[in-house]
Amino acid sequence: MPVRHGLLTLLSRGPRHGYQLRVEFEASTGATWPLNIGQVYTTLSRLERDGLVKPGESDEQGRVVYTITAAGREEMVRWFSTPVIHSDRPRDELVIKLAMAVAAKKVDVAEVIHKQRTATMRALQQLTRAKRAATEGAAQRLVLDSMIFQAEAEQRWLDHCEAVLKEER
Amino acid sequence: MTFVRLAEVARVHGEGATAVHALKGVSLEVDVGELVAVMGPSGSGKSTLLNLAGGLDRPTSGTVHIGEQDLATMRDLAALRRRSVGFVFQDLNLITSLTAAENVMLPRELDGLRSSLARKEAMAVLAEIDAEYLADRFPDELSGGQRQRVAIARALVGERRLLLADEPTGALDTRTGDEILQTLRARSDAGAAVLLVTHEPRYAAWADRVVFLRDGMITDTTDTSLVSAP
Ligand SMILES: Nc1ncnc2c1ncn2[C@@H]1O[C@H](COP(=O)(O)OP(=O)(O)O)[C@@H](O)[C@H]1O
Ligand SMILES: [Mg+2]
């Protein structure tokens, strides 16, 4: 669970309250993963239940400050030392759409590819603009880079589909 | 304001049975301050398009304008190219016996500029792309990315308002490639018309507009309104 481990990592830098965690989480992911404050508190109470964080006193504004526990630090280390496996990632609508377009025979596949390629390029242009405007440091830019690489992979795959289908005809 | 205009441009290489229709009626405009990227697979006509836009090659039919000038009616194309057009190619062809600064000065000296003035301009353009510190190094003392930035400086020197770049990121790693695009982007933001040819989506995405070329024809551009399926 990336939110859970993200919060643990932020807490490893020192005690923080929920609102602070939310702000820091969003800043370091370039606001690409918005969190609502309810999500933050739900996650914190689960972390507390599992003994990974513990609540301290409230500050002058009544906000509870959380501290990471030794078990929490161990869990964070385990997270960073385990690679992410994408085996159960959700199926991609575009892949299914193209496969169906090819199977259906009556659909103009080239047209589906053209439309998608232009749309994906627009998305890529937007991401690139966001990256140029990014001011919150390397973490934010790298998150945007990740989306840029993904959009680029989709674009390449579309080119590949076009070339292969052209040969088939 | 349009700076380069290609209207219904066709280019046939060779004749008869072996004729290659590299471009088949392409119309494209690049405005002052605009960065346009042309994407397409190898053989789709990208380099041909760029060479026509810069007056390195002439169309079989159709017209090319740079500024107000119709290139077909220009007597001294070479002079126009030197004054107004900067080219950046994948193979950088920097002169190995000259320093970076001297390489950048060269086109201005060929224009008849005094050495001291040419040097001043070269240093200014190197500074603009944060490459001043490379000025006194020779090409074989530079990394691939640094060499490419010097080549870009050379293409920029002397107020050239049209910049044509053919796969300028070549085999560079993506971080260095991003730096090259940063430079081209800054130049277009400063008022140059920039036409970039690339087959890499990540670099095309820096452009204001992306044009897709297939078999010598423009099949799509990102500025036409497109109703995408939900
Ligand atoms: N000088 C030339 N003589 C003959 N054919 C050429 C010449 N230049 C390019 N072509 C052909 O024109 C087509 C387009 O080439 P080019 O513009 O270099 O494409 P790209 O840059 O997209 O790879 C290709 O089929 C290529 O072989
Ligand atoms: Mg080419």
PDB file of N, CA and C in Angstrom, chain A residues 93 97 114-119 121-122 124-126 128-129 131-132 145 148-149 151-152 155-156 159 162 166, chain B residues 39 174 178 185 189 200-202 204-210 212 214-215 219-224 226-227 229:
ATOM      1  N   GLU A  93      -7.634  -0.579 -20.853  1.00  0.00           N
ATOM      2  CA  GLU A  93      -8.762  -0.461 -21.784  1.00  0.00           C
ATOM      3  C   GLU A  93      -8.294  -0.320 -23.234  1.00  0.00           C
ATOM      4  N   LYS A  97      -9.389  -2.447 -26.390  1.00  0.00           N
ATOM      5  CA  LYS A  97     -10.084  -1.760 -27.492  1.00  0.00           C
ATOM      6  C   LYS A  97      -9.423  -2.092 -28.830  1.00  0.00           C
ATOM      7  N   HIS A 114      -4.770   6.314 -34.987  1.00  0.00           N
ATOM      8  CA  HIS A 114      -4.492   7.745 -35.207  1.00  0.00           C
ATOM      9  C   HIS A 114      -5.082   8.607 -34.117  1.00  0.00           C
ATOM     10  N   LYS A 115      -6.349   8.370 -33.823  1.00  0.00           N
ATOM     11  CA  LYS A 115      -7.041   9.178 -32.813  1.00  0.00           C
ATOM     12  C   LYS A 115      -6.337   9.046 -31.471  1.00  0.00           C
ATOM     13  N   GLN A 116      -6.004   7.796 -31.134  1.00  0.00           N
ATOM     14  CA  GLN A 116      -5.379   7.559 -29.839  1.00  0.00           C
ATOM     15  C   GLN A 116      -4.004   8.202 -29.783  1.00  0.00           C
ATOM     16  N   ARG A 117      -3.260   8.090 -30.889  1.00  0.00           N
ATOM     17  CA  ARG A 117      -1.899   8.624 -30.882  1.00  0.00           C
ATOM     18  C   ARG A 117      -1.909  10.145 -30.677  1.00  0.00           C
ATOM     19  N   THR A 118      -2.849  10.804 -31.335  1.00  0.00           N
ATOM     20  CA  THR A 118      -2.935  12.253 -31.182  1.00  0.00           C
ATOM     21  C   THR A 118      -3.335  12.611 -29.747  1.00  0.00           C
ATOM     22  N   ALA A 119      -4.281  11.868 -29.210  1.00  0.00           N
ATOM     23  CA  ALA A 119      -4.719  12.143 -27.836  1.00  0.00           C
ATOM     24  C   ALA A 119      -3.593  11.882 -26.840  1.00  0.00           C
ATOM     25  N   MET A 121      -0.431  11.993 -27.458  1.00  0.00           N
ATOM     26  CA  MET A 121       0.575  13.044 -27.627  1.00  0.00           C
ATOM     27  C   MET A 121       0.158  14.317 -26.905  1.00  0.00           C
ATOM     28  N   ARG A 122      -1.132  14.636 -26.954  1.00  0.00           N
ATOM     29  CA  ARG A 122      -1.593  15.823 -26.205  1.00  0.00           C
ATOM     30  C   ARG A 122      -1.342  15.653 -24.721  1.00  0.00           C
ATOM     31  N   LEU A 124       0.915  13.849 -23.398  1.00  0.00           N
ATOM     32  CA  LEU A 124       2.369  13.923 -23.216  1.00  0.00           C
ATOM     33  C   LEU A 124       2.830  15.387 -23.226  1.00  0.00           C
ATOM     34  N   GLN A 125       2.221  16.186 -24.084  1.00  0.00           N
ATOM     35  CA  GLN A 125       2.556  17.620 -24.110  1.00  0.00           C
ATOM     36  C   GLN A 125       2.190  18.286 -22.777  1.00  0.00           C
ATOM     37  N   GLN A 126       1.029  17.911 -22.234  1.00  0.00           N
ATOM     38  CA  GLN A 126       0.618  18.486 -20.951  1.00  0.00           C
ATOM     39  C   GLN A 126       1.564  18.096 -19.829  1.00  0.00           C
ATOM     40  N   THR A 128       4.657  17.321 -20.141  1.00  0.00           N
ATOM     41  CA  THR A 128       5.928  18.005 -20.355  1.00  0.00           C
ATOM     42  C   THR A 128       5.845  19.455 -19.877  1.00  0.00           C
ATOM     43  N   ARG A 129       4.712  20.095 -20.151  1.00  0.00           N
ATOM     44  CA  ARG A 129       4.522  21.462 -19.630  1.00  0.00           C
ATOM     45  C   ARG A 129       4.546  21.464 -18.110  1.00  0.00           C
ATOM     46  N   LYS A 131       6.062  19.396 -16.228  1.00  0.00           N
ATOM     47  CA  LYS A 131       7.429  19.161 -15.779  1.00  0.00           C
ATOM     48  C   LYS A 131       8.269  20.430 -15.870  1.00  0.00           C
ATOM     49  N   ARG A 132       8.061  21.182 -16.947  1.00  0.00           N
ATOM     50  CA  ARG A 132       8.822  22.425 -17.088  1.00  0.00           C
ATOM     51  C   ARG A 132       8.455  23.413 -15.995  1.00  0.00           C
ATOM     52  N   ASP A 145       8.138  12.446 -14.696  1.00  0.00           N
ATOM     53  CA  ASP A 145       8.912  11.657 -15.664  1.00  0.00           C
ATOM     54  C   ASP A 145       8.338  10.257 -15.804  1.00  0.00           C
ATOM     55  N   ILE A 148       5.529  10.423 -18.010  1.00  0.00           N
ATOM     56  CA  ILE A 148       6.004  10.709 -19.365  1.00  0.00           C
ATOM     57  C   ILE A 148       6.502   9.431 -20.039  1.00  0.00           C
ATOM     58  N   PHE A 149       7.276   8.642 -19.301  1.00  0.00           N
ATOM     59  CA  PHE A 149       7.772   7.379 -19.866  1.00  0.00           C
ATOM     60  C   PHE A 149       6.609   6.433 -20.193  1.00  0.00           C
ATOM     61  N   ALA A 151       3.468   7.291 -20.991  1.00  0.00           N
ATOM     62  CA  ALA A 151       2.764   7.789 -22.177  1.00  0.00           C
ATOM     63  C   ALA A 151       3.590   7.513 -23.428  1.00  0.00           C
ATOM     64  N   GLU A 152       4.905   7.645 -23.273  1.00  0.00           N
ATOM     65  CA  GLU A 152       5.796   7.393 -24.396  1.00  0.00           C
ATOM     66  C   GLU A 152       5.728   5.921 -24.818  1.00  0.00           C
ATOM     67  N   GLN A 155       2.712   5.391 -26.819  1.00  0.00           N
ATOM     68  CA  GLN A 155       2.896   5.962 -28.150  1.00  0.00           C
ATOM     69  C   GLN A 155       3.710   5.017 -29.039  1.00  0.00           C
ATOM     70  N   ARG A 156       4.764   4.472 -28.486  1.00  0.00           N
ATOM     71  CA  ARG A 156       5.599   3.530 -29.241  1.00  0.00           C
ATOM     72  C   ARG A 156       4.829   2.274 -29.605  1.00  0.00           C
ATOM     73  N   ASP A 159       2.627   2.992 -32.541  1.00  0.00           N
ATOM     74  CA  ASP A 159       3.410   2.981 -33.783  1.00  0.00           C
ATOM     75  C   ASP A 159       3.674   1.548 -34.234  1.00  0.00           C
ATOM     76  N   GLU A 162       0.595  -0.023 -35.668  1.00  0.00           N
ATOM     77  CA  GLU A 162       0.343   0.478 -37.014  1.00  0.00           C
ATOM     78  C   GLU A 162       1.236  -0.234 -38.033  1.00  0.00           C
ATOM     79  N   LYS A 166      -0.085  -2.830 -40.931  1.00  0.00           N
ATOM     80  CA  LYS A 166       0.147  -2.432 -42.304  1.00  0.00           C
ATOM     81  C   LYS A 166       0.718  -3.612 -43.102  1.00  0.00           C
TER      82      LYS A 166
ATOM     83  N   MET B  39       6.863  14.270 -36.403  1.00  0.00           N
ATOM     84  CA  MET B  39       7.149  12.890 -36.010  1.00  0.00           C
ATOM     85  C   MET B  39       6.798  11.952 -37.144  1.00  0.00           C
ATOM     86  N   THR B 174      18.361  10.167 -22.051  1.00  0.00           N
ATOM     87  CA  THR B 174      17.148  10.984 -21.963  1.00  0.00           C
ATOM     88  C   THR B 174      17.343  12.283 -21.169  1.00  0.00           C
ATOM     89  N   ASP B 178      16.719  15.859 -22.810  1.00  0.00           N
ATOM     90  CA  ASP B 178      15.853  16.880 -22.216  1.00  0.00           C
ATOM     91  C   ASP B 178      16.542  18.247 -22.192  1.00  0.00           C
ATOM     92  N   ARG B 185      13.561  24.940 -26.751  1.00  0.00           N
ATOM     93  CA  ARG B 185      12.332  25.544 -26.222  1.00  0.00           C
ATOM     94  C   ARG B 185      12.582  27.003 -25.818  1.00  0.00           C
ATOM     95  N   ASP B 189      10.809  30.309 -27.224  1.00  0.00           N
ATOM     96  CA  ASP B 189      10.159  31.253 -26.309  1.00  0.00           C
ATOM     97  C   ASP B 189      10.726  32.656 -26.477  1.00  0.00           C
ATOM     98  N   GLU B 200      11.041  10.431 -31.531  1.00  0.00           N
ATOM     99  CA  GLU B 200      10.833  10.112 -30.128  1.00  0.00           C
ATOM    100  C   GLU B 200       9.720  10.957 -29.512  1.00  0.00           C
ATOM    101  N   PRO B 201       8.645  10.294 -29.090  1.00  0.00           N
ATOM    102  CA  PRO B 201       7.505  11.023 -28.541  1.00  0.00           C
ATOM    103  C   PRO B 201       7.888  11.958 -27.385  1.00  0.00           C
ATOM    104  N   ARG B 202       8.804  11.528 -26.516  1.00  0.00           N
ATOM    105  CA  ARG B 202       9.090  12.344 -25.339  1.00  0.00           C
ATOM    106  C   ARG B 202       9.671  13.706 -25.722  1.00  0.00           C
ATOM    107  N   ALA B 204       9.155  15.172 -28.871  1.00  0.00           N
ATOM    108  CA  ALA B 204       8.103  15.862 -29.627  1.00  0.00           C
ATOM    109  C   ALA B 204       7.163  16.592 -28.670  1.00  0.00           C
ATOM    110  N   ALA B 205       6.996  16.035 -27.482  1.00  0.00           N
ATOM    111  CA  ALA B 205       6.031  16.594 -26.533  1.00  0.00           C
ATOM    112  C   ALA B 205       6.421  17.978 -26.008  1.00  0.00           C
ATOM    113  N   TRP B 206       7.638  18.419 -26.259  1.00  0.00           N
ATOM    114  CA  TRP B 206       8.035  19.771 -25.853  1.00  0.00           C
ATOM    115  C   TRP B 206       7.444  20.813 -26.787  1.00  0.00           C
ATOM    116  N   ALA B 207       6.934  20.380 -27.931  1.00  0.00           N
ATOM    117  CA  ALA B 207       6.485  21.313 -28.959  1.00  0.00           C
ATOM    118  C   ALA B 207       5.112  21.893 -28.643  1.00  0.00           C
ATOM    119  N   ASP B 208       4.826  23.051 -29.249  1.00  0.00           N
ATOM    120  CA  ASP B 208       3.490  23.621 -29.161  1.00  0.00           C
ATOM    121  C   ASP B 208       2.527  22.781 -29.990  1.00  0.00           C
ATOM    122  N   ARG B 209       3.055  22.200 -31.044  1.00  0.00           N
ATOM    123  CA  ARG B 209       2.229  21.469 -31.990  1.00  0.00           C
ATOM    124  C   ARG B 209       3.038  20.300 -32.509  1.00  0.00           C
ATOM    125  N   VAL B 210       2.389  19.153 -32.631  1.00  0.00           N
ATOM    126  CA  VAL B 210       3.068  17.973 -33.165  1.00  0.00           C
ATOM    127  C   VAL B 210       2.354  17.536 -34.436  1.00  0.00           C
ATOM    128  N   PHE B 212       2.161  14.649 -37.469  1.00  0.00           N
ATOM    129  CA  PHE B 212       2.534  13.261 -37.767  1.00  0.00           C
ATOM    130  C   PHE B 212       2.657  13.076 -39.273  1.00  0.00           C
ATOM    131  N   ARG B 214       3.368  10.470 -42.418  1.00  0.00           N
ATOM    132  CA  ARG B 214       3.364   9.058 -42.832  1.00  0.00           C
ATOM    133  C   ARG B 214       3.459   9.008 -44.340  1.00  0.00           C
ATOM    134  N   ASP B 215       4.445   8.300 -44.870  1.00  0.00           N
ATOM    135  CA  ASP B 215       4.560   8.138 -46.325  1.00  0.00           C
ATOM    136  C   ASP B 215       4.422   9.461 -47.077  1.00  0.00           C
ATOM    137  N   THR B 219      -0.666  13.132 -41.564  1.00  0.00           N
ATOM    138  CA  THR B 219      -1.881  12.379 -41.263  1.00  0.00           C
ATOM    139  C   THR B 219      -2.651  12.988 -40.105  1.00  0.00           C
ATOM    140  N   ASP B 220      -1.994  13.775 -39.287  1.00  0.00           N
ATOM    141  CA  ASP B 220      -2.640  14.257 -38.085  1.00  0.00           C
ATOM    142  C   ASP B 220      -1.795  15.355 -37.456  1.00  0.00           C
ATOM    143  N   THR B 221      -2.441  16.270 -36.737  1.00  0.00           N
ATOM    144  CA  THR B 221      -1.665  17.196 -35.914  1.00  0.00           C
ATOM    145  C   THR B 221      -2.392  17.360 -34.590  1.00  0.00           C
ATOM    146  N   THR B 222      -1.658  17.746 -33.562  1.00  0.00           N
ATOM    147  CA  THR B 222      -2.287  17.844 -32.238  1.00  0.00           C
ATOM    148  C   THR B 222      -3.149  19.087 -32.082  1.00  0.00           C
ATOM    149  N   ASP B 223      -3.158  20.000 -33.065  1.00  0.00           N
ATOM    150  CA  ASP B 223      -3.957  21.208 -32.839  1.00  0.00           C
ATOM    151  C   ASP B 223      -5.362  21.139 -33.416  1.00  0.00           C
ATOM    152  N   THR B 224      -5.647  20.117 -34.212  1.00  0.00           N
ATOM    153  CA  THR B 224      -7.014  19.989 -34.694  1.00  0.00           C
ATOM    154  C   THR B 224      -7.878  19.477 -33.545  1.00  0.00           C
ATOM    155  N   LEU B 226     -10.281  17.405 -31.533  1.00  0.00           N
ATOM    156  CA  LEU B 226     -10.495  15.976 -31.693  1.00  0.00           C
ATOM    157  C   LEU B 226     -11.486  15.528 -30.633  1.00  0.00           C
ATOM    158  N   VAL B 227     -12.525  14.876 -31.086  1.00  0.00           N
ATOM    159  CA  VAL B 227     -13.508  14.391 -30.123  1.00  0.00           C
ATOM    160  C   VAL B 227     -13.128  12.963 -29.762  1.00  0.00           C
ATOM    161  N   ALA B 229     -13.262   9.425 -27.756  1.00  0.00           N
ATOM    162  CA  ALA B 229     -14.274   8.581 -27.162  1.00  0.00           C
ATOM    163  C   ALA B 229     -14.151   8.595 -25.647  1.00  0.00           C
TER     164      ALA B 229
END
